[in-house]
Short mmCIF file of C-alpha atoms and ligand atoms in Angstrom, two decimals:
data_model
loop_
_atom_site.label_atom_id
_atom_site.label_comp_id
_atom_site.label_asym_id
_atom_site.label_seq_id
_atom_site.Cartn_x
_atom_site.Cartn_y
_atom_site.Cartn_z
CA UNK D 1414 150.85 114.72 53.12
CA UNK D 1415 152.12 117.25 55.85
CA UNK D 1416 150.18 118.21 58.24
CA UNK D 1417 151.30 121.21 60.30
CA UNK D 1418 147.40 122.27 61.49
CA UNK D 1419 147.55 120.48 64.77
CA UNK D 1420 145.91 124.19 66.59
CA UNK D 1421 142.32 123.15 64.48
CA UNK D 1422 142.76 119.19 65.62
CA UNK D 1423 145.22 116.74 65.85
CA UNK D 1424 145.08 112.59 64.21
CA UNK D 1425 143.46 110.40 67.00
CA UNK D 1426 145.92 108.58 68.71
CA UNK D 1427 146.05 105.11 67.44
CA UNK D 1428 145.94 103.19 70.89
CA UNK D 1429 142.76 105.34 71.92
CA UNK D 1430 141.26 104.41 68.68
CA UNK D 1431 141.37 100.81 69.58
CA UNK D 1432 140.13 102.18 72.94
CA UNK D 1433 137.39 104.03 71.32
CA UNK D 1434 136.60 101.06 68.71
CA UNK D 1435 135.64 98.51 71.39
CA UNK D 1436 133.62 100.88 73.36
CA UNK D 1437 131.81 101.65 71.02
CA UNK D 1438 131.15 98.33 69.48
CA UNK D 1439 131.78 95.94 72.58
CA UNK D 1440 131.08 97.50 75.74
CA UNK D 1441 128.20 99.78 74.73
CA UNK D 1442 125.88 99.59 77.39
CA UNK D 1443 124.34 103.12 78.85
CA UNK D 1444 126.30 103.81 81.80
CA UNK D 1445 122.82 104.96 83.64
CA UNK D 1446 121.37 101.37 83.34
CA UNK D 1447 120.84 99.59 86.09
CA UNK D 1448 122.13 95.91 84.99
CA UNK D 1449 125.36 94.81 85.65
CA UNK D 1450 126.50 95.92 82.34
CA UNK D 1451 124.97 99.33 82.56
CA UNK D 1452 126.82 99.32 85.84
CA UNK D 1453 130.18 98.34 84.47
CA UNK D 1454 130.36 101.07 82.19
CA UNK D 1455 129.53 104.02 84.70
CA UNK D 1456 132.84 102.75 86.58
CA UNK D 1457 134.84 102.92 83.78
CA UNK D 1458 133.30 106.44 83.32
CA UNK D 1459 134.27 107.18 86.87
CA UNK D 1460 137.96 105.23 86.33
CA UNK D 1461 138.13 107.46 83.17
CA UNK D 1462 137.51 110.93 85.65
CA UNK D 1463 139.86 109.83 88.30
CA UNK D 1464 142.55 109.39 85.61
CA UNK D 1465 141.92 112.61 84.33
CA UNK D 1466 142.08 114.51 87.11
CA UNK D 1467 145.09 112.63 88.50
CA UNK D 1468 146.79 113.81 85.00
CA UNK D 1469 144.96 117.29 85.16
CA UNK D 1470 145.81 117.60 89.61
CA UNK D 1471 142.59 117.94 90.60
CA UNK D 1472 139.84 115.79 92.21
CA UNK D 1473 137.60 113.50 89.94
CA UNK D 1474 134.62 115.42 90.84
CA UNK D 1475 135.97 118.59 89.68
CA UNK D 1476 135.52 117.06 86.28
CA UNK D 1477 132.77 117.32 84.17
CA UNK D 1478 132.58 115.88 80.75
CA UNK D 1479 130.78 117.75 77.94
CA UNK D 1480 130.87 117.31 73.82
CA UNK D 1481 133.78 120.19 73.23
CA UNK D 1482 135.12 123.32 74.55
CA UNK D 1483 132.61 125.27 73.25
CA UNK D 1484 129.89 124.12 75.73
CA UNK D 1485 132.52 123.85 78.33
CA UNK D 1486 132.98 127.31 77.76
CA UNK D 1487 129.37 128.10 77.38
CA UNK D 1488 128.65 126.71 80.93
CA UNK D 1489 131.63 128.01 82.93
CA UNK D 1490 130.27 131.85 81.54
CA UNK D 1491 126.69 131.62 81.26
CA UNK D 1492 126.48 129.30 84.41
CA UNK D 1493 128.35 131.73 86.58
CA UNK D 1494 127.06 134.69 85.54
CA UNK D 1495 124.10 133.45 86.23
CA UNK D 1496 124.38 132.20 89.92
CA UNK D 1497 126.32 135.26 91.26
CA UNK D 1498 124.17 138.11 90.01
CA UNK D 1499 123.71 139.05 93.67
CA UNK D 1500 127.23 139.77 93.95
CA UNK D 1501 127.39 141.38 90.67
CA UNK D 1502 127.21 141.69 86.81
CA UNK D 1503 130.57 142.54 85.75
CA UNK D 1504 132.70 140.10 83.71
CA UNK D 1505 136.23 140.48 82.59
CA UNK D 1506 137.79 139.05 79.75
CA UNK D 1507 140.84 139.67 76.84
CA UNK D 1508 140.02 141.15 73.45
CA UNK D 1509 142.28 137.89 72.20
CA UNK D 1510 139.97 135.58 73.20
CA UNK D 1511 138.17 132.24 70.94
CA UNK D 1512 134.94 133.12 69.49
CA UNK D 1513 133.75 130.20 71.74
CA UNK D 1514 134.26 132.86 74.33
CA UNK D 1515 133.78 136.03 72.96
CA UNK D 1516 130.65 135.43 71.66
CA UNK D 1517 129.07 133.83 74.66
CA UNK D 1518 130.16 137.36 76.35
CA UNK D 1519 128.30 139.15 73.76
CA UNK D 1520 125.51 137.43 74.23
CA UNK D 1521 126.09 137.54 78.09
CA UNK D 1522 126.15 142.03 77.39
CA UNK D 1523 122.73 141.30 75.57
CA UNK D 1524 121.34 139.95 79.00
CA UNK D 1525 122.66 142.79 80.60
CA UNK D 1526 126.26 141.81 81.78
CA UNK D 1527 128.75 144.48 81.42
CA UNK D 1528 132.02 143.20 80.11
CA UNK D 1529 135.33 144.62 80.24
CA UNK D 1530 138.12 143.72 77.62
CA UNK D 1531 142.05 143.74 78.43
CA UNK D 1532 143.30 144.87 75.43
CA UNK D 1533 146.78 142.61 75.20
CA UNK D 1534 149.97 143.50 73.84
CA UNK D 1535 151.73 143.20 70.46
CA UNK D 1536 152.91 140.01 71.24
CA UNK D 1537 149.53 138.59 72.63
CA UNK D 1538 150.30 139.07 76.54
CA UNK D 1539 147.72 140.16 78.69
CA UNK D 1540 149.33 142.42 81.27
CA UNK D 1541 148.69 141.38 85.49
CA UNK D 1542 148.53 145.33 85.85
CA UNK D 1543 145.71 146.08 83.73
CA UNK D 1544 144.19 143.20 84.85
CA UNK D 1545 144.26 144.23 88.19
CA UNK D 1546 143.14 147.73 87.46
CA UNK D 1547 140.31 146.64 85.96
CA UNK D 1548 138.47 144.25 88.77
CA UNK D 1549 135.94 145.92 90.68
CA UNK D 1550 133.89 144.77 93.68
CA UNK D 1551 130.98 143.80 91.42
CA UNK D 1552 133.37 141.31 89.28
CA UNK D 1553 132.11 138.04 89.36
CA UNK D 1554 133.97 136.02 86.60
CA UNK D 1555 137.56 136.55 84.91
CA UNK D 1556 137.95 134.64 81.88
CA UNK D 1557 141.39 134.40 80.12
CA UNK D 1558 142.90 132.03 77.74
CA UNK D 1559 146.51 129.98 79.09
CA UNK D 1560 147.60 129.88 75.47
CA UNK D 1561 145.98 131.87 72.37
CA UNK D 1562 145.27 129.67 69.10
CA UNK D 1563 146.28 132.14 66.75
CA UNK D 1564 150.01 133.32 67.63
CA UNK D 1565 150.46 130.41 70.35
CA UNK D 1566 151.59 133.39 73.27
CA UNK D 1567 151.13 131.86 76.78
CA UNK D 1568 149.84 133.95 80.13
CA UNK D 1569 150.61 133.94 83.19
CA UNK D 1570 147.51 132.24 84.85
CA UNK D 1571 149.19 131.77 88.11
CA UNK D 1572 149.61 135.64 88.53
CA UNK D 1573 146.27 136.13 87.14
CA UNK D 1574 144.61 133.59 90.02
CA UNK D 1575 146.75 135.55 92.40
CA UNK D 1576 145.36 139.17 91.78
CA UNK D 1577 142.17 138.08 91.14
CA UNK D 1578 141.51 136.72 94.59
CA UNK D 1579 143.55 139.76 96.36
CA UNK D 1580 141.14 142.18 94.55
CA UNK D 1581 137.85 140.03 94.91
CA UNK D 1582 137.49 136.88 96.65
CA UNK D 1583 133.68 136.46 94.90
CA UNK D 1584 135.47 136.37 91.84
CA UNK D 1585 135.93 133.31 90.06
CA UNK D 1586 138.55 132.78 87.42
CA UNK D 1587 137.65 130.31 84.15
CA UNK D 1588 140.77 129.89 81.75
CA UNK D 1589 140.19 128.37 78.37
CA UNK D 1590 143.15 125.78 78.51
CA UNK D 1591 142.12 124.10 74.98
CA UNK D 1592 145.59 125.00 73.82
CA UNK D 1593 148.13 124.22 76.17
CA UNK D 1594 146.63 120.61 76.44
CA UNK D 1595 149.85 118.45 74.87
CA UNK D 1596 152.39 121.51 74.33
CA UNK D 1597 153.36 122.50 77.86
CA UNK D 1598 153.46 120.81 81.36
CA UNK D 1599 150.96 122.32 83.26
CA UNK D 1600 148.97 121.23 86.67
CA UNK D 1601 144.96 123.14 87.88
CA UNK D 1602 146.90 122.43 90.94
CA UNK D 1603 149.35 125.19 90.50
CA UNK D 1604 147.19 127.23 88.28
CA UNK D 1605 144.47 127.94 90.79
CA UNK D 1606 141.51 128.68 88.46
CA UNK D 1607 138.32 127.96 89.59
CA UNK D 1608 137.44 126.63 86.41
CA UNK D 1609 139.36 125.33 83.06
CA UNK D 1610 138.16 123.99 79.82
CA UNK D 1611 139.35 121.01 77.97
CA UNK D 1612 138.80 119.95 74.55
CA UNK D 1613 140.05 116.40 73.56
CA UNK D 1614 140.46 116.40 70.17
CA UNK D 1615 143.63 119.04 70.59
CA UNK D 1616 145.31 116.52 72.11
CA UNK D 1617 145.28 113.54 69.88
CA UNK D 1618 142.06 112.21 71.37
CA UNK D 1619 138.18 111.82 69.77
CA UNK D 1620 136.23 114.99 68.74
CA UNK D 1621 132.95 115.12 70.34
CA UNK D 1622 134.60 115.11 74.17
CA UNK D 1623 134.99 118.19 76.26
CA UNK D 1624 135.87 118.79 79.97
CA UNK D 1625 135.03 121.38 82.30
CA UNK D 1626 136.97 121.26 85.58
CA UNK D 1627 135.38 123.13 88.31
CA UNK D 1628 137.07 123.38 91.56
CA UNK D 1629 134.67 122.38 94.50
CA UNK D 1630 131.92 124.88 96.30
CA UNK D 1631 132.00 127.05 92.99
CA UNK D 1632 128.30 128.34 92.35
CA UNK D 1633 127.58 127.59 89.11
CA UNK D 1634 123.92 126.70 86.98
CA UNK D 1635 123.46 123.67 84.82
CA UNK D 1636 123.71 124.94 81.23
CA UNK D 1637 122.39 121.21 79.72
CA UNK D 1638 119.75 120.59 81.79
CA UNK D 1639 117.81 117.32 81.84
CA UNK D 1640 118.53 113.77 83.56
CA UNK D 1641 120.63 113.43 86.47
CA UNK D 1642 124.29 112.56 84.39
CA UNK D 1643 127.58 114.31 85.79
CA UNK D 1644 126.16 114.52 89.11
CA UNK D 1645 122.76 116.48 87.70
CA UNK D 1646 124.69 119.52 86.63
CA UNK D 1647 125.05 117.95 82.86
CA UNK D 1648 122.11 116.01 81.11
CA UNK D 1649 122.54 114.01 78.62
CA UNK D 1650 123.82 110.56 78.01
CA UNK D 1651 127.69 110.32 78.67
CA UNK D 1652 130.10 109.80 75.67
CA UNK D 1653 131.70 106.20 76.98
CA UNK D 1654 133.78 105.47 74.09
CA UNK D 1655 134.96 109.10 73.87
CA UNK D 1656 135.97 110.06 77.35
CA UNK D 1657 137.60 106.67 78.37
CA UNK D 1658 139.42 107.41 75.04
CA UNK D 1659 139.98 111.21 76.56
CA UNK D 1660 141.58 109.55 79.42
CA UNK D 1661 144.37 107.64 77.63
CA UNK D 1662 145.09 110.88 74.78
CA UNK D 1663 145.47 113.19 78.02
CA UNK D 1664 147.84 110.51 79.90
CA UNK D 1665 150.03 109.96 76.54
CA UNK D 1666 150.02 113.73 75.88
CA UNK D 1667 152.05 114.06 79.03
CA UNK D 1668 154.11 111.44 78.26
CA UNK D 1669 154.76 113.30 74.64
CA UNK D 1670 156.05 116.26 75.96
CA UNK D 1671 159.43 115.76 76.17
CA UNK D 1672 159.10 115.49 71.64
CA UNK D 1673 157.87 119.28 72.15
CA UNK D 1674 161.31 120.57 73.07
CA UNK D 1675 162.39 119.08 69.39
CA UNK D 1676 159.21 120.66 67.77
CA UNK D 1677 159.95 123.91 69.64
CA UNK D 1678 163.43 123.75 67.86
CA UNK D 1679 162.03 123.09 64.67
CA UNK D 1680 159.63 125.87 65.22
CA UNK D 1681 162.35 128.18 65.42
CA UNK D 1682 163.84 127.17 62.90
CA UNK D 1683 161.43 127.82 60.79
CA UNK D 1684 160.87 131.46 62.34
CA UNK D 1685 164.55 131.75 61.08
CA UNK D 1686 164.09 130.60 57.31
CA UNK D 1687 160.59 132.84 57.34
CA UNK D 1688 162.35 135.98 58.43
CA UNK D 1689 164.86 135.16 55.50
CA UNK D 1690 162.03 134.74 53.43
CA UNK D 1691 160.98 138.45 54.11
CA UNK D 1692 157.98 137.14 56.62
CA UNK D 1693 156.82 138.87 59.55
CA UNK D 1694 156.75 136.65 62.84
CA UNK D 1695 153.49 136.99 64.98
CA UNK D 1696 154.36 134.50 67.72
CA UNK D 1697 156.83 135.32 70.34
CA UNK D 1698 159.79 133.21 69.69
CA UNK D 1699 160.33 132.77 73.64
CA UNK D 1700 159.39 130.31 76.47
CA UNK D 1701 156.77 132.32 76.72
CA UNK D 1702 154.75 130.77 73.38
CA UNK D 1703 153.38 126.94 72.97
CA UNK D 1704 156.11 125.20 71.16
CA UNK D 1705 153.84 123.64 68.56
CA UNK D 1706 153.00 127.56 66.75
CA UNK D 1707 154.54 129.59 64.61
CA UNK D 1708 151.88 132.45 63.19
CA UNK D 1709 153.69 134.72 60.66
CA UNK D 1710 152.61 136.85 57.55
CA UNK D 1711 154.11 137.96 54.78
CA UNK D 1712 153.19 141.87 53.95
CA UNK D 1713 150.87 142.73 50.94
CA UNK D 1714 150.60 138.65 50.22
CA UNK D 1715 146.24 137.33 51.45
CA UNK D 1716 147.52 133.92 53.52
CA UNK D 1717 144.84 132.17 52.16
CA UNK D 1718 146.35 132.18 48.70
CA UNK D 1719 149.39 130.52 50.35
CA UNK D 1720 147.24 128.14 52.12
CA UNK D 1721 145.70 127.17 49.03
CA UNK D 1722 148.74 127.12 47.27
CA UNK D 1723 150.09 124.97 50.18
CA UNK D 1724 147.38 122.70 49.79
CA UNK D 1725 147.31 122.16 46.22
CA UNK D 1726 150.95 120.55 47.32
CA UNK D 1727 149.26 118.13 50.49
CA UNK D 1728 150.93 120.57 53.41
CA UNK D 1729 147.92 121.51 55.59
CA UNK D 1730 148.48 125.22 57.53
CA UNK D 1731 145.95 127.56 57.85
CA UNK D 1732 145.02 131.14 57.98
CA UNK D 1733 143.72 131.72 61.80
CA UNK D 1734 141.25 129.81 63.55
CA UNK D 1735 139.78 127.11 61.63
CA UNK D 1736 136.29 128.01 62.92
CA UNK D 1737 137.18 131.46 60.95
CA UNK D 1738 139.38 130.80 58.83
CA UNK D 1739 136.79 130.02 55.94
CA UNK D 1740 135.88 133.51 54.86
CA UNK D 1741 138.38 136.29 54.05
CA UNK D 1742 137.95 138.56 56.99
CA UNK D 1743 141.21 137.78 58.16
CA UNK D 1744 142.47 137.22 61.65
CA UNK D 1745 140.69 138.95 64.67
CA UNK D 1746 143.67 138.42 67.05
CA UNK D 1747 145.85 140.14 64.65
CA UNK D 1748 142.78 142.92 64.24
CA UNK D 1749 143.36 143.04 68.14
CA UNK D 1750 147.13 143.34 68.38
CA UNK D 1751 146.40 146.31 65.90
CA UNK D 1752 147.22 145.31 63.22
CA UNK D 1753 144.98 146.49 59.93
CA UNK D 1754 142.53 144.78 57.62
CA UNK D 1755 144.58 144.16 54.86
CA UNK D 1756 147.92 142.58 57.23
CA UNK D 1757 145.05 140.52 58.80
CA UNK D 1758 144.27 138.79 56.01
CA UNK D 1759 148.12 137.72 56.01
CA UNK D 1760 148.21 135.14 58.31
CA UNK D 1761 149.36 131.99 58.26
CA UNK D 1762 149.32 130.02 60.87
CA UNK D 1763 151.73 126.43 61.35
CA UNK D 1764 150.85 124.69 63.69
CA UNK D 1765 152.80 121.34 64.80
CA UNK D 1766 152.65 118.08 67.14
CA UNK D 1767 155.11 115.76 68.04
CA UNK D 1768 154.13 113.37 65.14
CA UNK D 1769 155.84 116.44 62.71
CA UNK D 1770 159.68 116.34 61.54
CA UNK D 1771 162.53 118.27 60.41
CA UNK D 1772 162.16 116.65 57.13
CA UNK D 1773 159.04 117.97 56.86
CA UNK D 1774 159.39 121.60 57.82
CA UNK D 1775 161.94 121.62 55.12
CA UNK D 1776 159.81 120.32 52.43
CA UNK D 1777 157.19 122.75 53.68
CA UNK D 1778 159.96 126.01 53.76
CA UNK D 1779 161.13 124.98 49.96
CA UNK D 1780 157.47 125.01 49.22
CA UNK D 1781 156.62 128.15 50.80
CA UNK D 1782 159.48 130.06 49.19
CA UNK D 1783 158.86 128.82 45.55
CA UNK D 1784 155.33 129.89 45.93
CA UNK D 1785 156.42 133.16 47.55
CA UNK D 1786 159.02 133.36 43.99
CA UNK D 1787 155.81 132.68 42.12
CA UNK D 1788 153.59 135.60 43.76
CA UNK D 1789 156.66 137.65 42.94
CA UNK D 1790 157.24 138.60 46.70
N1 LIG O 1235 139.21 127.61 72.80
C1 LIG O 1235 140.31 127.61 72.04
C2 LIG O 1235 141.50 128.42 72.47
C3 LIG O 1235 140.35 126.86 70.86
O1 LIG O 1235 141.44 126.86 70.11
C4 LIG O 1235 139.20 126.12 70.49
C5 LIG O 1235 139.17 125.37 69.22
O2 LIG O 1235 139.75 125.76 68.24
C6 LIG O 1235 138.07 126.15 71.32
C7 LIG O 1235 138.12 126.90 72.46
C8 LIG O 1235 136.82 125.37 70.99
O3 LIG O 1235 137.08 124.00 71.08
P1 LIG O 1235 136.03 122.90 70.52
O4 LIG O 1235 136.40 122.67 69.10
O5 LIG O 1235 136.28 121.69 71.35
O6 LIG O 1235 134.69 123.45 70.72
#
């Protein structure tokens, strides 16, 4: 099997699943308990958050955990939006962003938020001057993505943080950092976002774990409201098992990022052999993509016939986002770029981790052109 879909989720690390294993089955005592055990495991919880935000440079209680970086999401938007009405009810986002974000916006318009969409570039960049044309005094929230899913293209958050506060200092910035997590070093230190969410699973640790780091004094509501976990602002019994396993995937996936300068080679290497091929490439084949993606498309050819093609043969890519990628309506951040209906059903999207190999991307290449031989491309 070849796996090359590390963008939808990557294989648990096998030192957090021992991790995970015996807190779930050993140490499984409710970390709001009041007995000793009960107390044992909310300090590992809070061991677990100050290792995390050492890796992440923050403080611990700028984290929040939450089950994935959908709700993350969810709560940075709908929680500001909601505790800065009085300075405003304008929101400003990208047109590339994950439905985890664009929909909560659209629901967000429904309440009566007005949002305002950076339309980015052919290559996926959002540009800092349209961005800064289009924050107003009534802005309260800016949310952009460090890295897009899709085509892998990278902004520049620290510019962004920088305009943002020149044109508004009630403005907060949220950045949906799910994909640089274990492909580029990165710090909240140096970003400057107000808020950033996290999604464990993307970087070889347990699905089910989310984080939402939230710099101090930031107004924001609850969005899981109920007993007083995560300091009251998130209800709901903690995940032990799954964010003391989230501590030890984020520390490793530092430590792994020295393997990303091979897999960035590889990636371009396989950019090469597409272009030979006759494929189009999506991603920018620059420092200024993840290393890990390579999105490219082949004209007149539907991606998910390669995919399935692919698959019939054990090598895992997929179409777009997996969360979208199960109908045939093709990519929306292709649709965005401009692209049309019928080229956004193209897409194919590899996606790597430092687990992959050269041996591998040539099996996959060999693959990809007999089946592209077979389709008569
Ligand atoms: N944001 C981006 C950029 C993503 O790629 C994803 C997952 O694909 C999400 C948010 C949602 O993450 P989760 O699966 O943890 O809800």
């Amino acid at each position: 099997m070849i796996y090359f879909d590390n963008n939808a989720s990557t294989p648990l690390d096998k030192d957090v699943a021992e991790v995970v294993l015996k807190y779930m089955c050993e140490e499984y005592a409710n970390p709001n308990s009041l007995h000793e055990f009960g107390v044992k495991m909310d300090a590992k919880i809070e061991e677990a958050r100050f290792r995390i935000a050492k890796s992440l440079g923050c403080m611990p209680f700028e984290i929040y955990f939450t089950s994935c970086a959908t709700e993350s999401i969810n709560w940075a938007l709908r929680g500001v939006c909601k505790a800065n009405t009085k300075y405003g009810k304008h929101i400003v986002s990208s047109n590339i962003e994950h439905s985890a974000t664009l929909n909560t916006l659209k629901s967000l318009e429904s309440e009566g938020f007005e949002v305002t969409y950076i339309q980015a570039d052919q290559n996926g960049e959002i540009s800092l001057e349209k961005l800064s044309k289009v924050i107003r005094e009534d802005t309260i929230l800016v949310s952009i993505m460090a890295a897009n899913n899709e085509i892998g293209t990278i902004q520049d958050i620290k510019g962004m943080s920088q305009i943002i506060k020149e044109k508004n200092k009630n403005c907060y910035f949220h950045v949906d950092a799910v994909q640089i997590a274990g492909k580029i070093n990165f710090s909240l230190k140096e970003m400057k976002c107000d808020l950033a969410s996290f999604s464990s699973h993307k970087f070889h640790g347990p699905k089910g774990v989310g984080i939402l780091f939230k710099k101090e004094r930031t107004r924001i509501f609850p969005f899981i409201t109920g007993g007083s976990q995560e300091r009251g602002m998130r209800g709901g019994t903690q995940n032990v098992p799954g964010i003391i396993g989230t501590a030890l995937a984020l520390e490793k996936s530092f430590e792994h990022l020295e393997y990303m300068k091979e897999i960035r080679n590889l990636r371009d290497f396989m950019a090469l052999e597409i272009e030979k091929m006759g494929g189009k490439i999506l991603t920018p084949i620059s420092e200024k993509s993840v290393p890990n993606t390579l999105a490219v498309f082949f004209e007149g050819v539907r991606g998910d016939i390669i995919v399935n093609a692919l698959s019939d043969e054990e090598i895992f890519v997929s179409t777009s986002a997996a969360c979208s990628s199960k109908g045939v309506s093709g990519s929306k951040v292709m649709k965005a770029l401009g692209y049309d209906n019928e080229q956004s059903k193209g897409m194919i999207r590899i996606s790597l981790s430092y687990l992959n190999n050269r041996e591998e991307t040539e099996i996959f290449l060999n693959k990809l052109k007999n089946i592209l031989v077979f389709l008569n491309f």
